[in-house]
Amino acid sequence: MQWAERTWTELPADLAAASFTALLPIGATEQHGPQLATGMDWVLADKLCRKVAERTGVPMLPALPYGCSLGHSRRWPGTIALQPITLITLVKEVGDWAYISGVRRIIIVNTHVTNAAPLRCALEMLRAEHDDMMVAVINSAHMSERVRAAHFADADDWHANAAETSLMMGIAPQIARPHLNATSDDPDRTQGLVFSHPVNRTSANGVTGNPSQASAEEGLRLFAWMTEDLAAIVEKGKLEHPPLQASYASRAPD
């Protein structure tokens, strides 16, 4: 169910059938080491949410291909980064217009780690402005314990690692350069640090983890888990109501 493929006469019924829920995929365009193309995060967001939209009947808004990638620095070509305030504003305005179209539950699916803080800010702004709108931010690598374990298997501060390389080998082989996997490993240098450093100070080649351990079979298995687990979250969200019905704007009685 693709929002961009529906007309204004069709969307009201689509949303009603989906409990007025919509998916908003958000990725990034950034360097992913020598063995993965720059579209990895966006491609994952788009393909994952397309599958979940098909499975759940929830309309999927067009995926955003840019994110907050400032930490990747200017050391390697390919990164196109938004300022955090830009991402906050963009997602807030998308949410505002989705609300006008009838969305009352918006599930933001994030496939780039450092989008999380700006997206949380956008969530706060949307639910404060629209009292009857519920907003969720689902960070894809954390959606379930099995998905988290797969992502963190070879590094805590992972990027372009075995999991991400496997995913692209399995679902988007045009993004992967498997002949470079064996020489692309780079260790996690962040253990025990006090400060959060940009990638130019933690990685020699833009990778953190072990692409040499990647396989298409593992990527397909991981993608199947992600599709199943995200669809379960969406189905649960379609039925959720706030625990209490108190208005955001009204004061409690004395």
Short mmCIF file of C-alpha atoms in Angstrom, two decimals:
data_model
loop_
_atom_site.label_atom_id
_atom_site.label_comp_id
_atom_site.label_asym_id
_atom_site.label_seq_id
_atom_site.Cartn_x
_atom_site.Cartn_y
_atom_site.Cartn_z
CA MET A 1 0.00 0.00 0.00
CA GLN A 2 1.95 2.97 -1.33
CA TRP A 3 0.70 6.44 -0.43
CA ALA A 4 2.22 7.87 -3.61
CA GLU A 5 0.24 5.43 -5.76
CA ARG A 6 -3.16 6.29 -4.26
CA THR A 7 -5.49 9.13 -5.24
CA TRP A 8 -7.10 11.61 -2.89
CA THR A 9 -10.41 9.80 -3.37
CA GLU A 10 -8.86 6.46 -2.33
CA LEU A 11 -6.74 7.46 0.67
CA PRO A 12 -9.60 8.11 3.14
CA ALA A 13 -10.86 4.52 2.80
CA ASP A 14 -7.28 3.17 2.85
CA LEU A 15 -6.60 4.93 6.13
CA ALA A 16 -9.90 3.91 7.67
CA ALA A 17 -9.16 0.27 6.87
CA ALA A 18 -5.73 0.65 8.52
CA SER A 19 -7.03 2.32 11.72
CA PHE A 20 -5.75 5.66 10.34
CA THR A 21 -2.16 4.42 10.52
CA ALA A 22 0.72 5.30 8.18
CA LEU A 23 4.36 4.29 7.90
CA LEU A 24 7.11 6.85 7.36
CA PRO A 25 10.47 5.25 6.40
CA ILE A 26 13.58 7.36 7.00
CA GLY A 27 17.07 6.40 5.89
CA ALA A 28 20.23 8.25 4.91
CA THR A 29 22.66 8.74 2.05
CA GLU A 30 26.18 8.26 3.40
CA GLN A 31 29.42 6.40 2.93
CA HIS A 32 29.23 2.73 3.92
CA GLY A 33 32.82 1.67 3.54
CA PRO A 34 34.41 0.36 0.35
CA GLN A 35 32.06 -2.61 0.03
CA LEU A 36 28.62 -0.93 0.24
CA ALA A 37 27.07 1.88 -1.79
CA THR A 38 25.88 5.10 -0.19
CA GLY A 39 22.17 4.27 -0.47
CA MET A 40 22.24 1.38 1.98
CA ASP A 41 20.12 2.95 4.75
CA TRP A 42 17.55 4.42 2.38
CA VAL A 43 17.22 1.20 0.39
CA LEU A 44 16.68 -0.80 3.58
CA ALA A 45 14.03 1.64 4.87
CA ASP A 46 12.19 1.58 1.56
CA LYS A 47 12.26 -2.18 1.00
CA LEU A 48 11.43 -3.04 4.61
CA CYS A 49 8.45 -0.71 4.81
CA ARG A 50 7.17 -1.79 1.39
CA LYS A 51 7.04 -5.38 2.60
CA VAL A 52 5.36 -4.41 5.86
CA ALA A 53 2.85 -2.18 4.07
CA GLU A 54 1.93 -5.10 1.82
CA ARG A 55 1.55 -7.41 4.79
CA THR A 56 -0.45 -5.05 7.03
CA GLY A 57 -2.38 -2.88 4.57
CA VAL A 58 -0.98 0.25 6.22
CA PRO A 59 -0.16 3.03 3.73
CA MET A 60 3.54 3.80 3.40
CA LEU A 61 4.57 7.39 2.86
CA PRO A 62 7.50 7.91 0.45
CA ALA A 63 10.83 7.09 2.09
CA LEU A 64 13.14 9.97 2.99
CA PRO A 65 16.62 9.29 1.50
CA TYR A 66 18.56 11.80 3.62
CA GLY A 67 19.30 11.85 7.33
CA CYS A 68 21.48 13.26 10.07
CA SER A 69 24.85 11.87 8.96
CA LEU A 70 27.14 14.61 10.26
CA GLY A 71 29.22 12.13 12.25
CA HIS A 72 30.51 10.52 9.07
CA SER A 73 32.62 13.63 8.43
CA ARG A 74 33.95 14.81 5.09
CA ARG A 75 36.75 12.26 4.98
CA TRP A 76 35.04 9.97 2.45
CA PRO A 77 32.99 11.07 -0.58
CA GLY A 78 29.31 10.21 -0.83
CA THR A 79 27.72 11.41 2.39
CA ILE A 80 24.85 13.90 2.06
CA ALA A 81 23.96 15.03 5.59
CA LEU A 82 21.11 17.05 7.03
CA GLN A 83 21.47 19.21 10.12
CA PRO A 84 19.45 17.79 13.04
CA ILE A 85 17.11 20.79 13.02
CA THR A 86 16.46 20.26 9.31
CA LEU A 87 15.44 16.63 9.86
CA ILE A 88 13.27 17.61 12.82
CA THR A 89 11.49 20.26 10.77
CA LEU A 90 11.09 18.02 7.73
CA VAL A 91 9.55 15.14 9.68
CA LYS A 92 7.34 17.49 11.70
CA GLU A 93 5.94 19.05 8.53
CA VAL A 94 5.40 15.66 6.87
CA GLY A 95 3.52 14.60 10.00
CA ASP A 96 1.43 17.78 10.02
CA TRP A 97 0.27 17.20 6.45
CA ALA A 98 -0.31 13.50 7.06
CA TYR A 99 -2.56 14.52 9.94
CA ILE A 100 -4.55 16.80 7.64
CA SER A 101 -5.04 13.81 5.32
CA GLY A 102 -6.46 11.75 8.18
CA VAL A 103 -3.48 9.96 9.76
CA ARG A 104 -3.86 9.50 13.51
CA ARG A 105 -1.16 6.89 14.07
CA ILE A 106 2.20 7.48 12.40
CA ILE A 107 4.98 4.93 12.75
CA ILE A 108 8.38 6.35 11.81
CA VAL A 109 10.77 3.56 10.79
CA ASN A 110 14.38 4.67 11.10
CA THR A 111 17.28 2.75 9.54
CA HIS A 112 20.11 5.17 10.39
CA VAL A 113 21.36 5.25 13.98
CA THR A 114 21.99 8.97 14.41
CA ASN A 115 18.58 9.94 13.07
CA ALA A 116 17.17 8.76 16.39
CA ALA A 117 17.59 11.98 18.40
CA PRO A 118 16.09 14.35 15.76
CA LEU A 119 13.23 11.93 15.19
CA ARG A 120 12.48 11.85 18.91
CA CYS A 121 12.29 15.66 18.83
CA ALA A 122 9.87 15.52 15.89
CA LEU A 123 7.77 13.00 17.81
CA GLU A 124 7.54 15.36 20.79
CA MET A 125 6.46 18.25 18.57
CA LEU A 126 3.85 16.28 16.64
CA ARG A 127 2.08 14.79 19.62
CA ALA A 128 2.12 18.13 21.45
CA GLU A 129 0.44 19.87 18.51
CA HIS A 130 -2.01 17.12 17.54
CA ASP A 131 -3.74 15.84 20.64
CA ASP A 132 -5.31 12.85 18.93
CA MET A 133 -2.21 11.75 17.01
CA MET A 134 0.00 8.93 18.25
CA VAL A 135 3.60 8.81 17.04
CA ALA A 136 6.17 6.02 17.31
CA VAL A 137 9.83 5.92 16.28
CA ILE A 138 11.05 2.40 15.56
CA ASN A 139 14.82 2.13 15.17
CA SER A 140 15.19 -0.83 12.86
CA ALA A 141 18.18 -2.51 14.51
CA HIS A 142 16.41 -2.50 17.88
CA MET A 143 12.93 -3.66 16.89
CA SER A 144 13.34 -7.09 18.53
CA GLU A 145 15.96 -8.99 20.48
CA ARG A 146 16.85 -11.32 17.60
CA VAL A 147 17.27 -8.39 15.19
CA ARG A 148 19.37 -6.50 17.72
CA ALA A 149 21.62 -9.50 18.37
CA ALA A 150 22.29 -9.91 14.64
CA HIS A 151 23.27 -6.26 14.22
CA PHE A 152 25.54 -6.12 17.26
CA ALA A 153 27.25 -9.49 16.76
CA ASP A 154 30.55 -8.06 15.48
CA ALA A 155 30.65 -4.54 16.98
CA ASP A 156 28.87 -2.33 19.50
CA ASP A 157 29.36 0.82 17.41
CA TRP A 158 28.67 -1.06 14.16
CA HIS A 159 28.44 0.49 10.72
CA ALA A 160 28.60 -1.22 7.31
CA ASN A 161 29.30 -4.38 9.29
CA ALA A 162 28.40 -8.03 8.72
CA ALA A 163 24.67 -7.44 9.28
CA GLU A 164 24.34 -4.45 6.96
CA THR A 165 26.52 -6.05 4.29
CA SER A 166 24.52 -9.28 4.49
CA LEU A 167 21.24 -7.38 4.18
CA MET A 168 22.33 -5.68 0.99
CA MET A 169 23.81 -8.85 -0.47
CA GLY A 170 20.47 -10.55 0.12
CA ILE A 171 17.87 -7.91 -0.79
CA ALA A 172 19.71 -5.33 -2.91
CA PRO A 173 22.80 -6.89 -4.51
CA GLN A 174 23.38 -3.77 -6.63
CA ILE A 175 24.36 -1.98 -3.40
CA ALA A 176 26.98 -4.58 -2.40
CA ARG A 177 30.55 -5.19 -3.58
CA PRO A 178 31.14 -8.66 -2.09
CA HIS A 179 34.57 -9.02 -3.71
CA LEU A 180 35.73 -6.30 -1.26
CA ASN A 181 34.23 -7.84 1.88
CA ALA A 182 37.36 -9.76 2.88
CA THR A 183 39.52 -6.63 2.96
CA SER A 184 36.97 -4.22 4.50
CA ASP A 185 36.98 -5.32 8.16
CA ASP A 186 37.77 -2.58 10.67
CA PRO A 187 37.62 -2.99 14.46
CA ASP A 188 35.40 -1.16 16.92
CA ARG A 189 37.66 1.41 18.58
CA THR A 190 35.00 2.95 20.82
CA GLN A 191 35.21 0.62 23.79
CA GLY A 192 35.76 2.46 27.08
CA LEU A 193 35.66 5.97 25.58
CA VAL A 194 34.05 8.87 27.41
CA PHE A 195 33.28 10.96 24.34
CA SER A 196 31.33 10.19 21.17
CA HIS A 197 33.77 10.69 18.30
CA PRO A 198 33.00 11.16 14.59
CA VAL A 199 33.72 8.26 12.28
CA ASN A 200 36.90 9.82 10.90
CA ARG A 201 38.40 9.33 14.39
CA THR A 202 37.12 5.79 14.95
CA SER A 203 37.39 4.05 11.57
CA ALA A 204 40.14 3.76 8.98
CA ASN A 205 37.81 3.03 6.05
CA GLY A 206 34.28 3.99 7.16
CA VAL A 207 33.46 0.48 8.43
CA THR A 208 33.09 -0.68 12.02
CA GLY A 209 32.73 -4.45 12.14
CA ASN A 210 33.44 -7.45 9.94
CA PRO A 211 31.93 -7.47 6.44
CA SER A 212 34.07 -10.54 5.78
CA GLN A 213 31.49 -12.52 7.80
CA ALA A 214 28.58 -11.43 5.58
CA SER A 215 26.49 -13.67 3.35
CA ALA A 216 23.40 -13.25 1.22
CA GLU A 217 21.74 -16.13 3.06
CA GLU A 218 22.20 -14.38 6.40
CA GLY A 219 20.87 -11.15 4.90
CA LEU A 220 17.69 -12.81 3.66
CA ARG A 221 17.15 -14.45 7.03
CA LEU A 222 17.67 -11.14 8.86
CA PHE A 223 15.37 -9.27 6.48
CA ALA A 224 12.65 -11.89 7.01
CA TRP A 225 12.97 -11.39 10.77
CA MET A 226 12.80 -7.63 10.40
CA THR A 227 9.72 -7.83 8.19
CA GLU A 228 7.94 -10.20 10.55
CA ASP A 229 8.84 -8.28 13.71
CA LEU A 230 8.01 -4.85 12.31
CA ALA A 231 4.69 -6.09 10.94
CA ALA A 232 3.82 -7.38 14.41
CA ILE A 233 4.60 -3.96 15.90
CA VAL A 234 2.45 -2.24 13.28
CA GLU A 235 -0.48 -4.59 13.84
CA LYS A 236 -0.28 -3.99 17.58
CA GLY A 237 -0.08 -0.24 17.01
CA LYS A 238 -3.22 -0.28 14.86
CA LEU A 239 -5.19 -1.40 17.92
CA GLU A 240 -3.52 0.73 20.58
CA HIS A 241 -5.29 3.53 22.45
CA PRO A 242 -3.86 5.84 25.11
CA PRO A 243 -4.16 4.44 28.64
CA LEU A 244 -6.05 7.61 29.66
CA GLN A 245 -8.14 10.04 27.62
CA ALA A 246 -7.13 13.29 29.35
CA SER A 247 -6.63 16.18 26.94
CA TYR A 248 -3.10 17.52 26.38
CA ALA A 249 -4.31 21.12 26.63
CA SER A 250 -6.87 20.99 29.45
CA ARG A 251 -5.82 21.46 33.05
CA ALA A 252 -6.65 18.89 35.67
CA PRO A 253 -9.44 19.93 38.04
CA ASP A 254 -8.38 21.42 41.38
#
